XYZ file of N, CA and C in Angstrom:
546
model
N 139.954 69.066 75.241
C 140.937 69.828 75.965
C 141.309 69.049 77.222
N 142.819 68.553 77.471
C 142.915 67.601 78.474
C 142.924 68.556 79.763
N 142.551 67.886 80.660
C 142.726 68.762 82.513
C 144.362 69.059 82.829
N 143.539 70.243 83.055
C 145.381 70.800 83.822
C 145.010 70.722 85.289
N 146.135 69.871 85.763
C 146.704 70.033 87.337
C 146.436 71.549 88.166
N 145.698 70.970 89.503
C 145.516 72.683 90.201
C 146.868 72.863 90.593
N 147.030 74.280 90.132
C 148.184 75.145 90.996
C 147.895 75.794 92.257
N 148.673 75.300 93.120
C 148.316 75.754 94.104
C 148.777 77.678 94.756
N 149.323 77.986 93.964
C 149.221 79.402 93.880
C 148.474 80.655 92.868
N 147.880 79.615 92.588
C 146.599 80.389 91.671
C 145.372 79.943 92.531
N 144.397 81.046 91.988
C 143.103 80.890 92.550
C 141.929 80.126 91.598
N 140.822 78.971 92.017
C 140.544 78.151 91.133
C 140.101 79.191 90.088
N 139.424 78.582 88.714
C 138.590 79.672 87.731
C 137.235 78.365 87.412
N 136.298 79.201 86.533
C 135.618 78.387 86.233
C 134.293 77.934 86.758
N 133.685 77.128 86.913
C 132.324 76.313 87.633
C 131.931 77.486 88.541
N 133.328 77.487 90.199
C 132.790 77.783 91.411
C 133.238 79.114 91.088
N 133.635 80.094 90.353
C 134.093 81.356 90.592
C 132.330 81.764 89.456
N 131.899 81.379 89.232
C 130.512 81.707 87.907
C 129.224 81.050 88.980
N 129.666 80.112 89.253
C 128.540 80.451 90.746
C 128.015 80.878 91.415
N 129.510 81.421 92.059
C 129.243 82.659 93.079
C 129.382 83.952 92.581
N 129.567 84.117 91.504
C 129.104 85.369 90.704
C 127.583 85.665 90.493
N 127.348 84.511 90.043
C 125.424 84.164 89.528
C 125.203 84.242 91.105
N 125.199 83.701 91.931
C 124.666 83.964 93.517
C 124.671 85.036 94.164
N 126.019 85.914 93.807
C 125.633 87.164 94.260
C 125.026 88.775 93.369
N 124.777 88.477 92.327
C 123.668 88.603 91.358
C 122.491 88.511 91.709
N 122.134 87.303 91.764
C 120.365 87.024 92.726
C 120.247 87.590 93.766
N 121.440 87.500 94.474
C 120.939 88.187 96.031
C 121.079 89.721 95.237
N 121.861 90.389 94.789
C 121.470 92.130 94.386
C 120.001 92.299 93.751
N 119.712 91.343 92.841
C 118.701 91.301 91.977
C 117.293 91.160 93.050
N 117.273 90.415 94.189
C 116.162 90.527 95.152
C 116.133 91.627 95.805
N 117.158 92.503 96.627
C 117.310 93.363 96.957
C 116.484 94.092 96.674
N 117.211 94.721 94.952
C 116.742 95.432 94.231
C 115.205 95.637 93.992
N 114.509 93.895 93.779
C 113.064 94.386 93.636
C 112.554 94.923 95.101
N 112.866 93.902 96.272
C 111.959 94.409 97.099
C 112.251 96.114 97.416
N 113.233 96.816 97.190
C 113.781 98.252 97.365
C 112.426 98.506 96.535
N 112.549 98.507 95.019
C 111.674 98.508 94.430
C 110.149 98.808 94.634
N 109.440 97.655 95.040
C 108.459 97.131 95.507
C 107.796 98.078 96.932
N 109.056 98.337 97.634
C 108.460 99.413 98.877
C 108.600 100.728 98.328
N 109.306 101.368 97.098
C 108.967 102.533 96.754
C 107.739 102.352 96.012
N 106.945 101.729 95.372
C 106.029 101.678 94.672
C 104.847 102.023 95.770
N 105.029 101.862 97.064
C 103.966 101.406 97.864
C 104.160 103.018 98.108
N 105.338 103.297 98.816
C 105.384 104.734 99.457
C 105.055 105.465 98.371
N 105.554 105.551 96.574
C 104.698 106.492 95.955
C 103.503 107.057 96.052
N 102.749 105.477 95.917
C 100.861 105.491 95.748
C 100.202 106.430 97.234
N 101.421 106.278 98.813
C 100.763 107.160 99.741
C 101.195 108.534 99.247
N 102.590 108.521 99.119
C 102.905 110.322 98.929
C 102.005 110.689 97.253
N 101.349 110.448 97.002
C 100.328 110.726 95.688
C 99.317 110.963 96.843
N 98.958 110.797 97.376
C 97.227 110.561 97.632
C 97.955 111.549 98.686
N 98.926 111.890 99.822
C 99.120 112.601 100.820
C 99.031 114.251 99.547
N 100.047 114.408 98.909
C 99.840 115.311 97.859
C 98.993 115.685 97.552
N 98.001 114.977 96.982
C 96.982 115.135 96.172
C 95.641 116.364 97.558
N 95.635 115.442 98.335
C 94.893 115.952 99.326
C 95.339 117.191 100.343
N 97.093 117.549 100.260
C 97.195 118.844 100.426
C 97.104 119.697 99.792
N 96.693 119.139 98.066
C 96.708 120.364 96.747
C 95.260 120.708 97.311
N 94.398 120.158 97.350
C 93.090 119.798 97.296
C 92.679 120.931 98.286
N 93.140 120.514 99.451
C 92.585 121.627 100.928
C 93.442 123.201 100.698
N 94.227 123.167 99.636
C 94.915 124.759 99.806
C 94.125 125.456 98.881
N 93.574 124.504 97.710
C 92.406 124.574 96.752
C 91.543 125.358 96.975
N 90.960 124.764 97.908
C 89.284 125.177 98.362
C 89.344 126.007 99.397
N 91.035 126.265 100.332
C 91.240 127.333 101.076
C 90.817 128.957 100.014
N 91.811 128.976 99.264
C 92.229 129.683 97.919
C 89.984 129.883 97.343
N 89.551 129.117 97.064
C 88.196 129.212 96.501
C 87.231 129.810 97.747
N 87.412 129.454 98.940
C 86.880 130.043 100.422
C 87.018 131.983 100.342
N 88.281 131.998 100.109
C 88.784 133.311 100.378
C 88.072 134.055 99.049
N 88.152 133.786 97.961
C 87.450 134.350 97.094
C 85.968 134.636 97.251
N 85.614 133.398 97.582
C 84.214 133.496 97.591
C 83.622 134.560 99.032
N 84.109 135.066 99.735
C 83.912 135.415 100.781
C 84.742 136.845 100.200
N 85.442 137.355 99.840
C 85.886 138.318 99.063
C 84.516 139.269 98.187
N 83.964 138.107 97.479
C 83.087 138.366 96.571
C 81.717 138.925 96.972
N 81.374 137.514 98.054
C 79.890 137.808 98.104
C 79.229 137.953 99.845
N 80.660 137.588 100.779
C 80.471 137.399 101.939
C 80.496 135.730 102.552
N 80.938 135.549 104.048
C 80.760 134.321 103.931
C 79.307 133.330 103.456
N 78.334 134.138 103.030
C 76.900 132.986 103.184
C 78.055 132.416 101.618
N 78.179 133.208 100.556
C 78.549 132.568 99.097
C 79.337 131.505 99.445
N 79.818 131.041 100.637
C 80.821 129.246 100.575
C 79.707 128.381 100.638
N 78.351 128.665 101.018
C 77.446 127.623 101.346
C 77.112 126.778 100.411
N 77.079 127.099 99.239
C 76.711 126.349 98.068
C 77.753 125.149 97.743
N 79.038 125.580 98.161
C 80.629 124.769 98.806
C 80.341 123.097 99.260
N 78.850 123.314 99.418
C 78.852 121.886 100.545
C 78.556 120.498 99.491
N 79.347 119.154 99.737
C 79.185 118.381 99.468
C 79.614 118.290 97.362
N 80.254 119.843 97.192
C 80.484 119.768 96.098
C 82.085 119.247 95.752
N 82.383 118.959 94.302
C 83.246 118.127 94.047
C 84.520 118.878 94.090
N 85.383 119.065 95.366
C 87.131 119.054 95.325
C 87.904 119.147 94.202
N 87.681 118.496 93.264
C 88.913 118.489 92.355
C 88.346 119.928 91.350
N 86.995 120.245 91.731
C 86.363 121.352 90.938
C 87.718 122.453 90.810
N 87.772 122.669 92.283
C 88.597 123.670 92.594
C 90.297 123.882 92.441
N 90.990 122.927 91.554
C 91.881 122.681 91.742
C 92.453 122.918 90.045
N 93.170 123.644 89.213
C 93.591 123.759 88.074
C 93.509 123.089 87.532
N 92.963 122.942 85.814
C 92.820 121.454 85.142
C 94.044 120.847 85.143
N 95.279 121.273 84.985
C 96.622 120.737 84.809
C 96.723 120.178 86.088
N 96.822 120.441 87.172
C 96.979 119.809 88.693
C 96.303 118.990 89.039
N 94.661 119.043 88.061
C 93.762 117.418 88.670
C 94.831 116.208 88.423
N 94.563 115.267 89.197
C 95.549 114.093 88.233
C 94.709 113.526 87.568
N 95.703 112.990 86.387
C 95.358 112.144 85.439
C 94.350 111.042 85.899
N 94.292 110.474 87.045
C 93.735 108.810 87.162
C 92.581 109.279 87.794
N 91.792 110.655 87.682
C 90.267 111.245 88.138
C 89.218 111.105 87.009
N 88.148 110.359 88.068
C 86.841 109.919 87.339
C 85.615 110.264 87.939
N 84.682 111.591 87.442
C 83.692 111.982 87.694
C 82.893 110.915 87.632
N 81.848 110.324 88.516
C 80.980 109.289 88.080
C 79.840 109.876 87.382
N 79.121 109.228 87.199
C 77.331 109.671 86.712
C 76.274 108.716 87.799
N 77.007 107.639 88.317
C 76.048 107.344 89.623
C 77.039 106.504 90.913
N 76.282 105.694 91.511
C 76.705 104.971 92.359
C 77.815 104.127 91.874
N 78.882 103.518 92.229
C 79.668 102.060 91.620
C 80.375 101.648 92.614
N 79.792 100.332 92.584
C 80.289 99.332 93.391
C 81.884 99.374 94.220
N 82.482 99.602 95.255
C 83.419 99.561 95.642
C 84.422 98.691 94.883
N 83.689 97.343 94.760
C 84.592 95.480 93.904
C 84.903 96.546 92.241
N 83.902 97.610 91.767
C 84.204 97.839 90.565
C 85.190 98.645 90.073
N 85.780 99.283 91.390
C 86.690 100.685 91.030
C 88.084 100.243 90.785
N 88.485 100.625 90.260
C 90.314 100.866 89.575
C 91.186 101.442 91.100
N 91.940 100.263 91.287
C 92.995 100.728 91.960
C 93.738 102.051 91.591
N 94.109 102.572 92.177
C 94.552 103.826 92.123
C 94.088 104.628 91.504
N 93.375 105.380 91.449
C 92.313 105.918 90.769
C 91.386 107.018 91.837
N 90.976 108.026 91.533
C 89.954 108.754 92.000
C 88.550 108.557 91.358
N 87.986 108.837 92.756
C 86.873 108.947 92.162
C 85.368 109.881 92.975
N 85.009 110.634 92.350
C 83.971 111.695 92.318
C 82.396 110.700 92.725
N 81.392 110.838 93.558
C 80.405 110.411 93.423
C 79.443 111.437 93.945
N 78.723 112.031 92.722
C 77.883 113.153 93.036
C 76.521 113.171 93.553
N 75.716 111.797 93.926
C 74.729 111.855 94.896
C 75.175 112.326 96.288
N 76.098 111.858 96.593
C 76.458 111.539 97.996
C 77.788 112.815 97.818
N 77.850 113.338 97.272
C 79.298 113.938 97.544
C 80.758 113.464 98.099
N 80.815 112.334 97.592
C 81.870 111.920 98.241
C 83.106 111.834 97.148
N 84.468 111.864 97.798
C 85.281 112.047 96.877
C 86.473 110.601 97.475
N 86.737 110.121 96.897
C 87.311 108.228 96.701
C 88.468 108.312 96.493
N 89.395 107.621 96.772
C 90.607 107.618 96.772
C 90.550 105.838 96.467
N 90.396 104.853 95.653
C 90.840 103.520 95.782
C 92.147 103.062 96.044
N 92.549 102.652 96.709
C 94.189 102.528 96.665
C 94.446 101.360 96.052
N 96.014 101.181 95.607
C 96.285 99.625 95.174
C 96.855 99.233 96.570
N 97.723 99.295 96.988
C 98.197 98.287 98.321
C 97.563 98.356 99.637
N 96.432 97.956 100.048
C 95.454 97.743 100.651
C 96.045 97.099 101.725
N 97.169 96.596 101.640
C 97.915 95.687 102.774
C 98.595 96.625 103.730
N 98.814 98.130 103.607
C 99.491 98.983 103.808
C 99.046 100.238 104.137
N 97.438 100.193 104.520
C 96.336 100.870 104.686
C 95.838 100.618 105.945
N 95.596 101.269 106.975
C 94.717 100.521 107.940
C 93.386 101.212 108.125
N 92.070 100.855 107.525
C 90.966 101.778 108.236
C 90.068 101.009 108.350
N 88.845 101.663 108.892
C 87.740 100.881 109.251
C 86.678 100.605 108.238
N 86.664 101.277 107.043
C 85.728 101.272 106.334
C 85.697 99.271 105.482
N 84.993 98.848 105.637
C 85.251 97.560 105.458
C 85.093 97.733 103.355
N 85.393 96.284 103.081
C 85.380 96.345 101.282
C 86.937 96.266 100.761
N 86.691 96.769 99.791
C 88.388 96.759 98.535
C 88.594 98.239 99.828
N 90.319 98.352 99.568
C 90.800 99.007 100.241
C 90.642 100.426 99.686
N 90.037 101.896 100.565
C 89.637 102.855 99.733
C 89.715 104.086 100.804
N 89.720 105.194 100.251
C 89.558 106.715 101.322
C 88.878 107.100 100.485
N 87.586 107.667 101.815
C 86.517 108.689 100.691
C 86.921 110.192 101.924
N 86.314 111.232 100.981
C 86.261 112.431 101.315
C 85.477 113.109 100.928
N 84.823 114.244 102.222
C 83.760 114.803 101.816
C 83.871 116.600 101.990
N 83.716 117.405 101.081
C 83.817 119.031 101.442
C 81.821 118.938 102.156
N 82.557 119.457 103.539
C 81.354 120.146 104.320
C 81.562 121.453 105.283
N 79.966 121.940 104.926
C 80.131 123.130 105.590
C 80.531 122.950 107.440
N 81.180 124.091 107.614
C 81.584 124.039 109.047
C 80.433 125.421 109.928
N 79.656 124.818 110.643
C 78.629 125.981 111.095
C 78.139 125.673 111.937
N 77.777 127.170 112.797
C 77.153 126.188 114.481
C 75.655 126.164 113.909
N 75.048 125.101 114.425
C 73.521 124.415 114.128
C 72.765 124.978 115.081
N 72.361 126.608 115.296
C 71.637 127.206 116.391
C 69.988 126.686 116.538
N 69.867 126.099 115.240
C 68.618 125.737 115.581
C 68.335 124.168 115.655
N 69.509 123.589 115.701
C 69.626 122.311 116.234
C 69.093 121.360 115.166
N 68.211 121.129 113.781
C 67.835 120.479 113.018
C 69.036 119.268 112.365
N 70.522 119.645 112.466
C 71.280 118.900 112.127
C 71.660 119.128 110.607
N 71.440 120.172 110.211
C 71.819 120.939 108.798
C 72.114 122.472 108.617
N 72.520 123.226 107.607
C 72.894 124.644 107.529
C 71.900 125.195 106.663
N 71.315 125.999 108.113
C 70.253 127.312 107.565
C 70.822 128.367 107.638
N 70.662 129.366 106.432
C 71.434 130.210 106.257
C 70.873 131.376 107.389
N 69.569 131.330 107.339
C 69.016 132.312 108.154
C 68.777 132.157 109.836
N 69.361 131.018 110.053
C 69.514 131.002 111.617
C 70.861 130.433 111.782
N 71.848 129.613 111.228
C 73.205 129.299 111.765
C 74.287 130.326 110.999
N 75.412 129.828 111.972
C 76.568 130.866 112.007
C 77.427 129.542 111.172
N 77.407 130.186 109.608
C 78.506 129.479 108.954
C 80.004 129.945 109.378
N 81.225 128.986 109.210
C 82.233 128.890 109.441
C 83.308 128.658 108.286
N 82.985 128.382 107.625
C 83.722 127.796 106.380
C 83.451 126.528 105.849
N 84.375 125.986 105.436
C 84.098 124.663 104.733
C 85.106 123.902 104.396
N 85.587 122.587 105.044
C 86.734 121.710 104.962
C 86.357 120.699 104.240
N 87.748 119.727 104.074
C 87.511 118.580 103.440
C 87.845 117.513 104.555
N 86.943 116.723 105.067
C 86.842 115.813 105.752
C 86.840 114.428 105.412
N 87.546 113.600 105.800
C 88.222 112.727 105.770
C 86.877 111.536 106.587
N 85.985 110.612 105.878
C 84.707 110.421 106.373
C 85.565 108.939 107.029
N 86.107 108.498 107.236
C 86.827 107.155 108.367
C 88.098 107.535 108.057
N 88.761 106.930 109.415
C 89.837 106.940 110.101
C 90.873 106.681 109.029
N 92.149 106.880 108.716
C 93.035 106.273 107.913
C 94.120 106.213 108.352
N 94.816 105.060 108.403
C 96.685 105.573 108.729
C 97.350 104.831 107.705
N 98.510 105.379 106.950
C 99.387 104.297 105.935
C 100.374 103.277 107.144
N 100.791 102.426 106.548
C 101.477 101.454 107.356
C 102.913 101.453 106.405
N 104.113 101.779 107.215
C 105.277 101.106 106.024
C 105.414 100.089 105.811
N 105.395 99.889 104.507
C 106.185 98.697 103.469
C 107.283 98.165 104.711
């Protein structure tokens, strides 16, 4: 096909017009992931922010019953037990894992819960750890613990039913956490 002469009242076609088509393509196409990429991050917090207001209206909701039922001593048994107990099987989420013992922080599944019933603690592993700030050193993680709330009249540093004034029972948040935006 021989070359045709540019007209100078036409606009070129060809090479530089497929260029800068493909160029401004890539630039939408980066955009796009990093847009992307920071909703993925803000999901994984508004999951775990969620999760942990289902959780405390939960055991509000299980408080009131139990104190309905048997008086406040019946929340005492409440202590150090497992959160997601209290929460509808349909509403646990899917990515919850009762343990059977200890496991290694390096071993847990990003995003993922997790239950550890020596210690009562309840785990949150996160995936973007870059976007987390706390003190607990290791893979990036939030644990949580349901404890009784009671004045310690006899000072031992635990809840006797027959000398302290129980209060209820929250879910406490055992180190500091703040999310960071993407």
């Amino acid at each position: 096909m021989p070359l045709q002469p540019l007209d100078p009242d036409r606009p070129p076609r060809g090479l530089g017009q497929l260029v800068l088509v493909t160029l401004l393509i890539l630039i939408f196409i980066v955009i796009a992931t990093r847009r992307i990429w920071e909703l993925r991050i803000v999901a994984e917090q508004t999951h775990v922010i969620h999760t942990v207001g289902a959780l405390q209206s939960a055991i509000g909701i299980e408080v009131m019953k139990r104190v309905l039922r048997g008086g406040i001593a019946a929340v005492a048994d409440m202590d150090l037990a497992d959160p997601m107990d209290y929460l509808d099987p349909d509403r646990r989420p899917r990515n919850y894992q009762r343990l059977g013992g200890p496991l290694p922080p390096e071993q847990m599944v990003p995003r993922r819960w997790y239950y550890e019933p020596q210690q009562g603690i309840l785990i949150y592993r996160v995936d973007h750890g870059e976007y987390l700030e706390t003190e607990l050193p290791g893979p990036p993680r939030i644990r949580f613990q349901l404890q009784l709330r009671y004045e310690d009249r006899n000072g031992n540093g635990r809840y006797d039913a027959d000398s302290d004034a129980l209060g209820g029972v929250s879910l406490v948040t055992l180190e500091p956490y703040r999310w960071l935006a993407p």
